[in-house]
Amino acid sequence: MCWKLSRSICSFVFDDFPARMIKAFLRDFAFPSALALDQPSGMGAVACAALSEDVGMLVEVAEAEAPFDPPVNRKLDFVSDTSPLHMIARRGEPGEAMLMKLLQLRANPNAADGYEGLPPLASCHSPGAVEALVMYGGEVNRHSPDGLTPLMAMCGVGAPAPALQKLLDLKAEINPDPLQGRAFVTPLAYLSMFYPHNPWGLQTLEKLLAARADIDQCCAPAPGSPRRRGCYAWRNRKKVVRQPTALDLLGSLGTTPLGVACHFGYQDLVKQLLNRKADPGIKNHNGLGVLQLARHQQVKRILQHPTDLDQPPVLTLQLPGYDCLHGIDTSIVLFHHNEDLVSLRF
């Protein structure tokens, strides 16, 4: 039961495999002919068979030597130039059986996506997917061209806590050594930058700290890069050399995870880090403390009044003539009138 694909001639050899199944596959995925299954990029035969969970067809296209890691560029649904293995890894536990089949059929466990050059491990949403990729040669601490690791990517884009824990159990670097020629950033600092966008942010923070992540380790700019106070694209006299990556921005800040959270105004994370004994006295490579890096009044208030960490945030509005202070239950505890601008605090 097989069919063979040639780059110039396509011929089918059937035993018990019904021809209508091949025709249905071609029709369902709009392939003009069986020759199109050999396409080098886009939603190819392997991706279509895998995403539709058609194991039998996946085996068939594998035997026909269809490309297993073609770059798939789908602007709406997937990361630019990702591979079928990346897409299946994102499915979590429901995709584990298909992920294992892809690996058995020679899919590259370290195939890099076209966005940040990350391997499929960075896309895993289940511990089983992590374990399968590592079993077939996936590198736990493989660096992208910019220096991202699978653990850092999980901290940024978000991965369920069990998947992240499995990566930690498999010796992912949690306090990595500085990389030559690159900005130095830790997974905890990367989490701090993308904390609000990570649906498992708090669980990720707890997992990292339980694994002895250094809560006070500073990021550092790439050797030879200009040290500037803000996060800017590096320019020469003629043009922008390149757009800075997230790692460049964190390196230019040169501060701790607490400093990163303060700079971006993430109040909840600032409180969490302070409650876990992050040191607010550490300065960055430009001599700026976390209070100087903070750009939001609410964050500055938290830093200036650390004893109020357990209190709910206070919203202050400037209105003429009134000052009303409301408690948690919205009852008025102070009311007066004057002719100056005063604060209305909730």
XYZ file of C-alpha atoms in Angstrom:
346
model
C 0.000 0.000 0.000
C 1.959 2.987 -1.219
C 2.214 5.717 -3.803
C 5.428 7.177 -5.145
C 6.129 10.753 -6.132
C 8.761 11.830 -8.661
C 9.751 15.401 -9.418
C 8.960 14.846 -13.106
C 6.629 11.851 -13.180
C 3.922 10.967 -10.678
C 2.739 7.384 -10.553
C 0.529 5.663 -8.048
C 0.968 2.087 -6.954
C -2.032 0.807 -5.000
C -2.460 -2.332 -2.957
C -5.254 -1.908 -0.428
C -5.099 1.907 -0.322
C -8.209 3.283 -2.090
C -7.540 5.797 -4.847
C -10.428 7.947 -3.677
C -8.541 8.769 -0.450
C -5.684 10.261 -2.430
C -8.112 12.191 -4.587
C -9.981 13.429 -1.531
C -6.759 14.646 0.052
C -5.800 16.533 -3.111
C -9.271 18.024 -3.355
C -9.653 18.963 0.313
C -6.390 20.874 0.376
C -6.648 22.350 -3.121
C -3.557 20.675 -4.564
C -3.786 20.965 -8.367
C -2.116 17.575 -8.809
C -0.028 15.052 -6.924
C 3.091 16.775 -8.244
C 2.197 19.784 -6.085
C 2.728 17.687 -2.955
C 6.447 18.115 -3.537
C 6.280 21.891 -3.118
C 9.290 23.298 -1.193
C 7.390 25.914 0.846
C 3.947 26.877 2.063
C 1.200 24.606 3.397
C 2.636 21.438 1.904
C 1.521 17.844 2.114
C 3.198 17.159 5.455
C 1.643 20.205 7.126
C -1.819 19.412 5.749
C -1.698 15.777 6.775
C -0.342 16.585 10.235
C -2.739 19.423 11.046
C -5.707 17.340 9.871
C -4.446 14.470 12.069
C -4.387 12.078 9.117
C -1.673 9.648 10.228
C -2.136 7.340 7.251
C -1.710 10.161 4.757
C 1.271 11.502 6.696
C 2.987 8.139 6.278
C 2.167 8.148 2.577
C 3.598 11.591 1.881
C 6.663 10.659 3.930
C 7.234 7.599 1.771
C 6.839 9.834 -1.269
C 9.695 11.995 0.100
C 7.621 15.146 0.379
C 9.555 17.954 2.170
C 9.197 17.617 5.934
C 10.334 21.065 7.060
C 9.069 23.466 4.393
C 8.678 27.056 5.644
C 4.996 27.825 6.104
C 4.106 31.518 5.883
C 0.591 32.214 7.132
C 0.186 35.870 8.126
C -3.075 35.359 9.986
C -2.680 32.078 11.825
C 0.970 31.206 12.267
C 4.345 32.760 12.855
C 6.106 33.668 9.629
C 7.995 30.774 8.045
C 7.263 28.202 10.695
C 7.507 24.425 10.207
C 4.835 21.705 10.624
C 6.640 20.559 13.771
C 6.319 24.036 15.341
C 2.591 24.117 14.613
C 1.930 20.656 16.049
C 4.021 21.409 19.171
C 1.708 24.345 19.933
C -1.274 22.000 20.147
C -0.084 20.637 23.453
C -1.289 17.262 24.672
C -3.788 16.659 21.802
C -0.956 16.968 19.299
C 1.588 14.732 21.042
C 0.815 11.579 19.040
C 1.167 13.424 15.724
C 4.316 15.153 16.987
C 5.862 11.788 17.797
C 4.898 10.481 14.346
C 6.518 13.466 12.643
C 9.711 12.882 14.588
C 9.696 9.177 13.746
C 9.339 10.084 10.082
C 12.487 12.293 10.104
C 11.165 15.799 10.898
C 14.022 18.007 12.125
C 13.637 18.540 15.925
C 15.821 21.674 15.703
C 14.212 23.272 12.639
C 14.348 27.055 13.041
C 11.317 29.225 12.393
C 11.701 32.265 10.162
C 10.727 34.843 12.772
C 13.350 34.542 15.486
C 15.111 31.340 14.432
C 13.660 29.352 17.331
C 13.366 25.529 17.357
C 10.095 23.634 17.961
C 10.937 23.279 21.673
C 10.138 26.968 22.071
C 6.582 26.293 20.861
C 5.745 23.363 23.160
C 2.588 23.584 25.244
C 2.814 20.229 27.011
C 5.508 18.303 28.897
C 5.015 15.303 26.603
C 5.876 17.414 23.557
C 9.032 18.699 25.259
C 10.098 15.184 26.202
C 9.458 13.816 22.691
C 11.503 16.546 20.993
C 14.433 16.081 23.358
C 14.269 12.311 22.914
C 14.710 12.780 19.151
C 17.583 15.241 19.435
C 16.000 18.587 20.266
C 18.602 20.804 21.966
C 17.311 22.188 25.263
C 19.674 25.164 25.249
C 19.880 25.834 21.531
C 20.350 29.550 20.837
C 18.642 31.446 18.043
C 20.827 33.816 15.973
C 19.902 36.606 18.399
C 20.593 34.510 21.484
C 17.087 33.384 22.466
C 16.712 29.943 24.045
C 13.560 27.793 24.185
C 13.172 28.627 27.890
C 13.358 32.361 27.236
C 10.836 32.058 24.419
C 8.459 30.147 26.706
C 8.770 32.939 29.256
C 7.966 35.535 26.622
C 5.180 34.126 24.450
C 3.763 31.994 27.226
C 3.709 28.258 27.828
C 1.715 26.287 30.419
C 3.631 25.731 33.639
C 3.964 21.921 33.204
C 5.696 22.351 29.824
C 8.065 24.945 31.241
C 8.770 22.744 34.257
C 9.653 19.822 31.995
C 12.162 22.028 30.174
C 13.674 23.019 33.531
C 13.833 19.357 34.574
C 15.802 18.669 31.382
C 18.503 21.161 32.456
C 17.466 24.307 30.620
C 19.814 27.159 31.543
C 18.046 29.384 34.031
C 21.050 31.604 34.874
C 22.974 31.465 31.583
C 26.508 32.707 31.081
C 26.995 35.856 28.977
C 27.227 35.152 25.260
C 30.092 36.619 23.308
C 28.986 39.439 21.034
C 25.367 39.426 22.224
C 23.284 41.224 24.786
C 23.084 39.261 28.032
C 19.506 38.570 29.131
C 18.159 35.993 31.570
C 14.842 34.126 31.244
C 13.527 36.017 34.289
C 14.293 39.383 32.670
C 12.665 38.236 29.424
C 9.565 37.224 31.383
C 9.539 40.671 33.003
C 9.421 42.379 29.608
C 6.479 40.323 28.323
C 4.738 39.589 31.633
C 1.269 41.041 30.792
C 1.197 39.106 27.504
C 1.945 35.767 29.149
C -1.280 34.109 30.375
C 0.817 31.931 32.689
C 3.049 34.786 33.867
C 2.676 34.299 37.618
C 3.105 30.518 37.400
C 6.168 31.026 35.205
C 7.643 33.434 37.747
C 7.105 30.916 40.544
C 8.674 28.093 38.509
C 11.757 30.168 37.683
C 12.300 31.277 41.264
C 11.744 27.746 42.580
C 14.494 26.637 40.165
C 16.842 29.231 41.757
C 16.712 31.927 39.112
C 18.814 34.912 40.211
C 16.202 37.559 40.951
C 18.790 40.359 41.077
C 20.926 39.552 38.035
C 21.308 42.497 35.658
C 20.993 42.377 31.893
C 23.933 43.729 29.921
C 24.285 45.333 26.483
C 26.159 43.579 23.720
C 29.894 44.337 23.794
C 30.648 47.443 21.792
C 27.039 48.630 21.578
C 26.373 52.259 22.577
C 25.136 52.707 26.117
C 22.141 54.963 25.986
C 19.598 55.885 28.544
C 16.581 54.792 26.515
C 15.743 52.015 24.118
C 16.595 53.253 20.652
C 17.521 51.925 17.257
C 21.248 52.330 16.763
C 21.918 54.909 14.057
C 24.994 55.986 12.182
C 25.286 59.147 10.147
C 23.464 57.747 7.135
C 20.757 55.292 8.169
C 19.372 52.905 10.773
C 21.727 49.943 10.956
C 19.058 47.506 12.181
C 15.974 47.453 14.300
C 16.771 46.401 17.874
C 15.392 43.105 19.123
C 13.815 42.537 22.523
C 17.199 41.281 23.706
C 18.844 44.506 22.531
C 16.263 46.576 24.388
C 16.710 44.614 27.591
C 20.474 44.795 27.238
C 20.346 48.559 26.771
C 18.324 48.887 29.980
C 21.057 46.924 31.744
C 18.963 46.377 34.837
C 17.416 43.635 36.965
C 14.036 41.975 36.346
C 12.602 44.451 38.871
C 14.074 47.349 36.906
C 12.540 45.969 33.697
C 9.111 45.691 35.349
C 9.420 49.230 36.698
C 10.459 50.628 33.315
C 7.464 49.105 31.533
C 5.022 49.919 34.331
C 3.923 46.409 35.300
C 2.549 47.090 38.775
C 1.547 43.524 39.589
C 4.960 42.170 38.671
C 6.725 44.922 40.626
C 4.759 43.888 43.702
C 5.448 40.205 43.127
C 9.201 40.775 42.786
C 9.380 43.033 45.824
C 7.428 40.490 47.871
C 10.035 37.926 46.810
C 12.864 40.146 48.116
C 14.114 41.649 44.858
C 16.635 44.378 45.695
C 15.354 47.830 44.626
C 18.753 49.380 45.362
C 20.600 47.819 42.416
C 21.506 50.311 39.669
C 21.948 49.652 35.980
C 25.121 50.175 33.942
C 24.283 53.871 33.587
C 23.918 54.333 37.336
C 20.110 54.540 37.238
C 18.078 52.918 39.988
C 14.688 51.275 39.562
C 12.899 54.444 40.734
C 14.630 56.461 38.023
C 13.762 53.838 35.412
C 10.086 53.868 36.412
C 7.907 56.003 34.132
C 4.538 55.506 35.813
C 3.350 57.189 38.984
C 1.707 54.050 40.316
C 4.983 52.140 40.084
C 6.862 54.993 41.747
C 4.325 54.984 44.573
C 4.844 51.248 45.092
C 8.629 51.732 45.259
C 8.357 54.689 47.630
C 5.882 52.933 49.926
C 6.872 49.255 49.952
C 4.869 48.668 53.144
C 1.678 49.160 51.113
C 2.328 46.226 48.779
C -0.730 44.347 49.976
C -3.037 47.326 49.468
C -5.136 47.716 46.289
C -3.914 50.325 43.794
C -5.118 53.904 44.306
C -6.388 56.003 41.387
C -5.858 59.745 41.751
C -7.632 62.378 39.643
C -6.989 66.120 39.773
C -10.270 68.037 40.009
C -10.974 71.607 41.198
C -12.390 72.181 44.627
C -12.973 68.721 46.087
C -11.002 66.044 47.855
C -12.849 62.794 48.430
C -10.998 59.793 49.835
C -12.837 56.487 49.419
C -12.024 53.269 51.194
C -12.090 49.789 49.718
C -15.863 49.603 50.194
C -16.244 53.037 48.488
C -17.429 54.688 51.715
C -16.386 58.348 52.018
C -13.920 58.930 54.830
C -12.944 62.516 53.985
C -14.724 65.312 52.143
C -13.974 69.025 52.009
C -14.177 71.972 49.633
C -11.621 74.626 48.775
C -10.683 76.838 45.853
C -7.516 75.027 44.740
C -6.881 71.975 42.585
C -7.047 68.963 44.857
C -6.876 65.206 44.426
C -9.873 62.950 44.056
C -8.571 59.574 45.239
C -10.324 56.210 44.853
